[in-house]
Coordinates of C-alpha atoms in Angstrom, one line a residue:
X1 CA -28.2 18.4 -24.7
X2 CA -24.7 17.2 -25.0
X3 CA -23.1 16.3 -21.6
X4 CA -19.4 16.7 -21.3
X5 CA -16.9 14.9 -19.1
X6 CA -16.5 18.2 -17.2
X7 CA -20.3 18.2 -16.5
X8 CA -20.0 14.7 -15.0
X9 CA -16.9 15.7 -13.0
X10 CA -18.8 18.8 -11.6
X11 CA -21.7 16.6 -10.5
X12 CA -19.3 14.1 -8.9
X13 CA -17.6 16.9 -7.0
X14 CA -21.0 17.7 -5.4
X15 CA -21.5 14.1 -4.6
X16 CA -18.3 14.0 -2.6
X17 CA -19.6 16.7 -0.4
X18 CA -22.5 14.6 0.9
X19 CA -20.3 12.7 3.3
X20 CA -17.4 13.8 5.4
X21 CA -15.4 10.7 4.6
X22 CA -14.4 9.6 1.1
X23 CA -14.7 6.0 2.3
X24 CA -17.0 4.8 5.0
X25 CA -17.5 1.0 4.9
X26 CA -21.0 -0.3 5.8
X27 CA -24.1 -1.5 4.0
X28 CA -27.0 0.3 5.8
X29 CA -26.9 3.5 3.9
X30 CA -26.6 1.7 0.5
X31 CA -29.5 -0.7 1.5
X32 CA -31.7 2.2 2.5
X33 CA -31.1 4.1 -0.7
X34 CA -31.6 1.0 -2.9
X35 CA -34.9 0.4 -1.2
X36 CA -36.0 4.0 -2.1
X37 CA -34.9 3.2 -5.7
X38 CA -37.2 0.1 -5.6
X39 CA -34.2 -2.3 -5.2
X40 CA -32.9 -2.4 -8.7
X41 CA -30.0 -4.7 -7.7
X42 CA -32.6 -7.5 -7.0
X43 CA -33.8 -7.3 -10.6
X44 CA -30.4 -8.1 -12.2
X45 CA -29.8 -11.6 -13.5
X46 CA -26.7 -13.8 -12.9
X47 CA -24.6 -11.4 -10.7
X48 CA -21.0 -12.5 -10.6
X49 CA -19.6 -10.7 -7.6
X50 CA -15.8 -10.6 -7.3
X51 CA -13.2 -9.4 -4.9
X52 CA -9.4 -9.5 -4.3
X53 CA -6.5 -7.2 -3.9
X54 CA -5.0 -7.6 -7.4
X55 CA -6.4 -8.5 -10.8
X56 CA -10.1 -7.8 -10.3
X57 CA -10.4 -5.6 -13.3
X58 CA -8.5 -8.0 -15.6
X59 CA -10.5 -11.0 -14.4
X60 CA -13.7 -9.0 -15.2
X61 CA -12.5 -8.1 -18.6
X62 CA -11.5 -11.6 -19.6
X63 CA -14.9 -13.0 -18.3
X64 CA -16.7 -10.2 -20.2
X65 CA -15.0 -11.1 -23.4
X66 CA -15.6 -14.8 -23.0
X67 CA -19.3 -14.1 -22.6
X68 CA -19.4 -11.7 -25.6
X69 CA -17.6 -14.3 -27.8
X70 CA -20.6 -16.5 -27.1
X71 CA -23.0 -14.0 -28.4
X72 CA -24.2 -12.9 -25.0
X73 CA -24.1 -9.5 -23.3
X74 CA -23.1 -8.1 -19.9
X75 CA -23.2 -5.1 -17.6
X76 CA -19.8 -4.6 -15.9
X77 CA -19.2 -2.3 -12.9
X78 CA -15.6 -1.6 -12.0
X79 CA -13.4 0.9 -10.2
X80 CA -11.4 3.0 -10.3
X81 CA -11.4 4.5 -13.8
X82 CA -8.3 5.5 -15.7
X83 CA -9.4 8.5 -17.9
X84 CA -13.2 9.1 -17.6
X85 CA -15.5 8.2 -14.8
X86 CA -18.0 6.7 -17.3
X87 CA -15.5 3.8 -17.7
X88 CA -16.9 2.4 -14.4
X89 CA -20.3 1.8 -16.0
X90 CA -20.2 -0.7 -18.8
X91 CA -23.8 -1.2 -19.9
X92 CA -24.7 -3.8 -22.4
X93 CA -20.9 -4.1 -23.2
X94 CA -20.5 -0.4 -23.9
X95 CA -19.2 2.4 -21.7
X96 CA -22.3 4.4 -20.7
X97 CA -22.8 7.6 -22.6
X98 CA -22.6 10.8 -20.5
X99 CA -26.3 11.6 -21.0
X100 CA -27.4 8.3 -19.5
X101 CA -24.7 8.6 -16.8
X102 CA -25.8 12.1 -15.8
X103 CA -29.5 11.0 -15.7
X104 CA -28.7 8.0 -13.5
X105 CA -26.6 10.0 -11.1
X106 CA -29.1 12.9 -10.9
X107 CA -32.0 10.4 -10.2
X108 CA -30.1 8.8 -7.4
X109 CA -29.2 12.1 -5.9
X110 CA -32.8 13.2 -6.1
X111 CA -34.1 10.1 -4.3
X112 CA -31.3 10.3 -1.7
X113 CA -32.5 13.9 -0.7
X114 CA -29.1 15.0 0.6
X115 CA -28.8 12.3 3.2
X116 CA -25.3 11.3 4.2
X117 CA -23.9 8.8 1.7
X118 CA -20.4 8.2 0.5
X119 CA -19.2 8.7 -3.1
X120 CA -18.9 5.0 -3.7
X121 CA -22.3 4.2 -2.2
X122 CA -24.1 6.7 -4.4
X123 CA -22.3 5.7 -7.6
X124 CA -22.9 2.0 -6.9
X125 CA -26.6 2.7 -6.5
X126 CA -26.4 4.7 -9.8
X127 CA -24.9 1.7 -11.6
X128 CA -27.6 -0.7 -10.4
X129 CA -30.3 1.9 -11.4
X130 CA -28.6 2.4 -14.9
X131 CA -28.2 -1.3 -15.5
X132 CA -31.8 -2.1 -14.7
X133 CA -33.2 0.8 -16.8
X134 CA -30.8 0.5 -19.8
X135 CA -30.0 -3.2 -20.1
X136 CA -32.1 -5.3 -17.8
X137 CA -32.0 -8.5 -19.9
X138 CA -28.2 -9.1 -20.3
X139 CA -26.8 -12.5 -19.8
X140 CA -24.7 -11.6 -16.7
X141 CA -23.9 -8.7 -14.5
X142 CA -20.2 -8.5 -13.5
X143 CA -19.8 -6.6 -10.2
X144 CA -16.4 -5.7 -9.0
X145 CA -16.0 -5.1 -5.3
X146 CA -14.6 -1.7 -4.5
X147 CA -12.8 -2.2 -1.2
X148 CA -12.7 -5.3 1.0
X149 CA -15.9 -7.2 0.5
X150 CA -18.0 -7.8 3.7
X151 CA -19.0 -4.1 4.1
X152 CA -18.5 -2.9 0.5
X153 CA -21.6 -1.4 -1.1
X154 CA -21.6 -4.0 -3.9
X155 CA -22.2 -6.7 -1.3
X156 CA -25.8 -5.7 -1.1
X157 CA -26.3 -7.7 -4.3
X158 CA -27.2 -11.4 -4.1
X159 CA -24.7 -13.2 -6.4
X160 CA -25.2 -16.1 -8.7
X161 CA -21.5 -17.0 -8.2
X162 CA -18.6 -15.3 -6.4
X163 CA -14.9 -15.1 -7.3
X164 CA -12.0 -14.0 -5.1
X165 CA -8.7 -13.1 -6.7
X166 CA -5.2 -12.8 -5.2
X167 CA -5.2 -11.2 -1.7
X168 CA -2.4 -9.0 -0.4
X169 CA -1.7 -6.0 1.8
X170 CA -3.5 -2.9 0.7
X171 CA -5.8 -0.2 2.3
X172 CA -4.5 -1.1 5.7
X173 CA -6.3 2.0 7.2
X174 CA -9.6 0.2 6.4
X175 CA -8.8 -3.5 6.3
X176 CA -6.0 -4.0 8.8
X177 CA -2.3 -5.0 8.4
X178 CA -3.0 -8.6 9.2
X179 CA -3.4 -10.9 6.1
X180 CA -5.9 -13.1 8.1
X181 CA -8.1 -10.2 8.8
X182 CA -7.9 -8.9 5.2
X183 CA -8.8 -12.4 3.8
X184 CA -11.7 -12.6 6.2
X185 CA -13.1 -9.2 5.0
X186 CA -12.7 -10.3 1.3
X187 CA -14.5 -13.6 2.1
X188 CA -17.5 -11.6 3.2
X189 CA -19.0 -11.8 -0.4
X190 CA -19.5 -15.6 -0.1
X191 CA -23.0 -17.0 0.5
X192 CA -24.5 -20.2 1.6
X193 CA -25.2 -22.5 -1.4
X194 CA -23.5 -20.1 -3.9
X195 CA -20.2 -21.4 -5.4
X196 CA -17.0 -19.4 -4.7
X197 CA -14.1 -19.6 -7.2
X198 CA -10.9 -18.9 -5.5
X199 CA -7.9 -17.6 -7.5
X200 CA -4.2 -18.2 -7.0
X201 CA -3.1 -16.9 -3.6
X202 CA 0.3 -15.6 -2.7
X203 CA -0.3 -16.2 1.0
X204 CA -1.3 -19.7 2.1
X205 CA -2.9 -18.3 5.2
X206 CA -5.2 -16.1 3.1
X207 CA -6.3 -19.2 1.0
X208 CA -7.0 -21.1 4.2
X209 CA -9.2 -18.3 5.6
X210 CA -11.2 -18.2 2.3
X211 CA -11.7 -22.0 2.4
X212 CA -12.6 -22.0 6.1
X213 CA -15.2 -19.3 5.6
X214 CA -16.7 -21.0 2.6
X215 CA -17.0 -24.2 4.6
X216 CA -18.5 -22.3 7.6
X217 CA -21.1 -20.6 5.4
X218 CA -21.9 -23.7 3.3
X219 CA -20.5 -22.2 0.1
X220 CA -19.3 -24.7 -2.5
X221 CA -15.6 -24.2 -3.3
X222 CA -13.5 -24.3 -6.5
X223 CA -10.0 -23.4 -5.4
X224 CA -6.8 -22.9 -7.4
X225 CA -4.4 -25.7 -6.8
X226 CA -7.1 -28.0 -5.5
X227 CA -9.9 -27.9 -8.0
X228 CA -8.4 -26.0 -10.9
X229 CA -4.9 -25.1 -12.3
X230 CA -3.3 -23.0 -15.0
X231 CA 0.2 -23.9 -16.0
X232 CA 2.8 -23.2 -18.7
X233 CA 4.2 -25.8 -21.1
X234 CA 6.5 -24.3 -23.6
X235 CA 4.6 -21.8 -25.7
X236 CA 1.3 -23.0 -24.4
X237 CA -0.9 -22.4 -21.3
X238 CA -2.9 -25.3 -20.0
X239 CA -6.1 -24.9 -17.9
X240 CA -7.3 -28.0 -16.0
X241 CA -10.2 -28.7 -13.6
X242 CA -12.2 -31.9 -12.8
X243 CA -14.1 -31.7 -16.1
X244 CA -11.8 -29.7 -18.5
X245 CA -8.3 -29.7 -19.9
X246 CA -7.7 -26.9 -22.4
X247 CA -4.3 -26.1 -24.1
X248 CA -4.0 -22.7 -25.7
X249 CA -1.5 -20.1 -26.9
X250 CA 0.6 -17.9 -24.5
X251 CA 0.0 -14.2 -24.4
X252 CA 1.7 -11.9 -26.8
X253 CA 2.1 -8.6 -24.9
X254 CA 0.4 -9.1 -21.6
X255 CA 2.0 -9.2 -18.2
X256 CA 2.9 -12.7 -17.0
X257 CA 0.5 -12.3 -14.0
X258 CA -2.4 -12.2 -16.4
X259 CA -2.4 -15.9 -16.9
X260 CA -3.8 -16.3 -13.4
X261 CA -6.5 -13.6 -14.0
X262 CA -7.4 -15.4 -17.2
X263 CA -7.3 -18.7 -15.4
X264 CA -9.8 -17.5 -12.8
X265 CA -12.1 -16.2 -15.6
X266 CA -11.9 -19.6 -17.3
X267 CA -12.6 -21.4 -14.0
X268 CA -15.7 -19.1 -13.6
X269 CA -16.9 -19.3 -17.2
X270 CA -16.9 -23.1 -17.4
X271 CA -19.4 -23.1 -14.6
X272 CA -21.9 -21.9 -17.2
X273 CA -22.4 -25.0 -19.5
X274 CA -23.8 -22.9 -22.4
X275 CA -20.5 -20.9 -22.7
X276 CA -18.0 -22.3 -25.2
X277 CA -14.8 -21.4 -23.5
X278 CA -12.5 -23.7 -25.5
X279 CA -13.4 -22.1 -28.8
X280 CA -12.7 -18.7 -27.3
X281 CA -9.2 -19.9 -26.4
X282 CA -8.6 -21.9 -29.5
X283 CA -9.2 -18.8 -31.6
X284 CA -6.6 -16.8 -29.5
X285 CA -9.3 -14.3 -28.4
X286 CA -7.7 -14.1 -25.0
X287 CA -4.6 -12.5 -26.6
X288 CA -6.7 -9.7 -28.1
X289 CA -8.3 -8.4 -24.8
X290 CA -7.0 -4.8 -24.3
X291 CA -6.1 -4.0 -20.7
X292 CA -5.2 -0.3 -20.5
X293 CA -2.9 0.5 -17.6
X294 CA -2.1 -3.2 -17.0
X295 CA 1.4 -3.9 -18.3
X296 CA 0.3 -1.7 -21.2
X297 CA 3.1 -1.7 -23.8
X298 CA 2.6 1.4 -26.0
X299 CA 2.7 0.9 -29.7
X300 CA 1.7 4.5 -30.7
X301 CA 0.9 7.9 -29.4
X302 CA 2.4 11.2 -28.2
X303 CA 4.5 9.7 -25.4
X304 CA 6.4 7.5 -27.8
X305 CA 7.2 10.6 -29.9
X306 CA 9.2 11.9 -26.9
X307 CA 11.7 9.0 -26.7
X308 CA 14.1 7.2 -29.0
X309 CA 12.9 4.6 -31.4
X310 CA 15.0 2.1 -29.4
X311 CA 13.1 2.9 -26.2
X312 CA 10.0 1.1 -25.1
X313 CA 7.3 2.5 -22.8
X314 CA 5.2 0.3 -20.4
X315 CA 2.4 1.7 -18.3
X316 CA 1.2 -0.3 -15.3
X317 CA -1.1 0.8 -12.4
X318 CA 0.6 -1.5 -9.8
X319 CA 0.7 0.3 -6.5
X320 CA 1.7 -2.1 -3.7
X321 CA 4.3 -4.7 -3.2
X322 CA 2.2 -7.6 -4.5
X323 CA 1.5 -5.7 -7.7
X324 CA 5.1 -4.5 -8.2
X325 CA 6.4 -8.1 -7.6
X326 CA 4.0 -9.4 -10.4
X327 CA 5.1 -6.5 -12.6
X328 CA 8.8 -7.4 -12.0
X329 CA 8.2 -11.0 -13.0
X330 CA 6.6 -9.9 -16.2
X331 CA 9.5 -7.5 -16.9
X332 CA 12.0 -10.3 -16.4
X333 CA 10.4 -12.3 -19.1
X334 CA 11.0 -9.4 -21.6
X335 CA 14.7 -9.4 -20.6
X336 CA 15.1 -5.7 -21.2
X337 CA 18.6 -4.3 -21.5
X338 CA 18.0 -1.4 -19.1
X339 CA 15.1 -0.7 -16.7
X340 CA 14.3 2.9 -15.8
X341 CA 11.2 4.0 -13.9
X342 CA 8.9 7.0 -13.8
X343 CA 7.0 6.7 -10.5
X344 CA 4.0 8.5 -9.0
X345 CA 2.3 7.2 -5.9
X346 CA -0.5 8.0 -3.4
X347 CA 0.8 8.9 0.0
X348 CA -1.2 6.1 1.8
X349 CA 1.0 3.4 0.0
X350 CA 4.3 2.0 1.2
X351 CA 6.7 3.4 -1.4
X352 CA 9.7 1.5 0.0
X353 CA 8.1 -2.0 -0.1
X354 CA 6.7 -1.2 -3.5
X355 CA 10.0 -0.3 -5.1
X356 CA 12.0 -3.1 -3.4
X357 CA 10.2 -5.7 -5.5
X358 CA 11.7 -4.4 -8.7
X359 CA 15.1 -5.6 -9.8
X360 CA 18.0 -4.0 -11.7
X361 CA 16.8 -0.4 -11.8
X362 CA 19.1 1.9 -13.6
X363 CA 17.3 5.2 -13.0
X364 CA 14.2 6.6 -11.4
X365 CA 12.3 9.9 -12.1
X366 CA 9.7 10.8 -9.5
X367 CA 6.5 12.8 -10.1
X368 CA 3.6 14.1 -8.1
X369 CA 0.4 12.6 -9.6
X370 CA -1.4 15.5 -11.3
X371 CA -4.6 16.7 -9.6
X372 CA -4.2 14.3 -6.7
X373 CA -3.8 16.1 -3.5
X374 CA -3.0 12.9 -1.6
X375 CA -0.1 12.0 -3.9
X376 CA 3.5 11.9 -2.6
X377 CA 5.4 14.9 -3.9
X378 CA 8.2 14.3 -6.4
X379 CA 10.8 15.3 -3.7
X380 CA 9.2 13.0 -1.1
X381 CA 9.5 10.0 -3.4
X382 CA 13.0 11.0 -4.5
X383 CA 14.0 10.9 -0.8
X384 CA 12.5 7.5 -0.3
X385 CA 14.2 6.1 -3.4
X386 CA 17.6 7.7 -2.8
X387 CA 19.4 4.5 -2.1
X388 CA 17.7 2.3 -4.8
X389 CA 20.1 3.3 -7.6
X390 CA 22.6 6.1 -8.5
X391 CA 20.4 8.1 -10.7
X392 CA 17.2 9.3 -8.8
X393 CA 15.8 12.7 -9.7
X394 CA 12.5 14.5 -9.4
X395 CA 10.6 15.7 -12.5
X396 CA 7.9 18.3 -13.1
X397 CA 5.8 16.1 -15.4
X398 CA 5.8 12.9 -17.4
X399 CA 7.0 14.6 -20.6
X400 CA 10.1 16.0 -18.8
X401 CA 10.8 12.6 -17.2
X402 CA 10.6 10.8 -20.5
X403 CA 12.9 13.2 -22.4
X404 CA 15.4 13.1 -19.5
X405 CA 15.5 9.3 -19.4
X406 CA 15.5 8.7 -23.1
X407 CA 18.4 11.1 -23.7
X408 CA 20.6 9.3 -21.1
X409 CA 19.3 5.7 -21.6
X410 CA 18.5 5.4 -25.3
X411 CA 18.0 1.6 -25.2
X412 CA 16.0 1.4 -22.0
X413 CA 12.5 0.1 -21.2
X414 CA 10.8 3.1 -19.5
X415 CA 8.2 2.0 -17.0
X416 CA 5.5 4.4 -15.8
X417 CA 4.2 2.9 -12.5
X418 CA 3.0 3.4 -9.0
X419 CA -0.7 4.1 -9.2
X420 CA -3.8 3.5 -11.4
X421 CA -4.4 7.3 -11.1
X422 CA -0.8 7.8 -12.4
X423 CA -1.4 5.3 -15.2
X424 CA -4.6 7.1 -16.2
X425 CA -2.7 10.5 -16.1
X426 CA -0.1 9.0 -18.5
X427 CA -2.7 7.5 -20.9
X428 CA -4.6 10.8 -21.1
X429 CA -1.4 12.4 -22.3
X430 CA -1.0 9.8 -25.0

């Protein structure tokens, strides 16, 4: 039987109905279900559990590619997806096929017996089940925390090593508006005796909370700025820690912020002595890692056919001020002649703080994210952005926005930003 993406989506729609809340943080329901499944998470080797507000997916992808380069395999759990739900389950370095995905989801639903469980709890259990049944002997299991850390379903797993990327303000309705409280929640993945690799932090107080919690729990620390660094020197990047100093080529087309995600992946990978990280970098393999929806400069596809040859299109899923600031820094390095935006955002985000981090905007087109009922409408965003620049208009869809902007700004860099869901919607059209 061939299982389509629609079949998967129909099943996922039924899963959503099993709990009145889309997100309900806590470990008890996940632990109970995992026990009924014979605790598949306890059978996975070398779990690398990682959290943070920004850069989790990119960190995971860099680490996955370093491990693959060394002839070893991984399972990789991430969220959200851009185009297909199956993207969240990377089993033995391949996106799971729909037949195996459907089988895993149906088995977990059968064992759960209609007990209340959130969407993320059930799908996390399905990943653990699929990983153990389809690829139990991989070298490492890369597990990305969904939201927060302390009470996230992924935190049921016992990690071999933990990593915490840059922390900022997001999901305030679940994690608080206080950076100390957010950092404390993220630090919940740390464990006694298990090393924590801390990435570059925008907020010093967040870094201090992470360090304090590691010390309190007895978790060995490897922190950016204290124990490892990544810096630029001309056309080279230099990674340094107490044992290593590696110089390698700058990125070609990636966002400037990716150097810190790569740095965190290097800092994690060198903890495994059998991994040859230097050769991976010497052969410029880091420049070849594809990051859809992360400062994704289009080189082909249907969307480019809608604009002038002198236009460029960049798709990025940044959705809060920390992300838009990093996006703006990357954009400045390109030195584009004109910057115009197509923006779609979820209504639980601060549109004003997001847009204020981007400089020299010539024009904005706003769109409601397709098939997302919790998206701002195009008119709501237009109202919020009215004072940002002189040319702010709403559009019905991405195609209309592209043709409108390219006809008026024929030498502009067109940026499609505001949400990973919006980035996925754009990539599906390409």
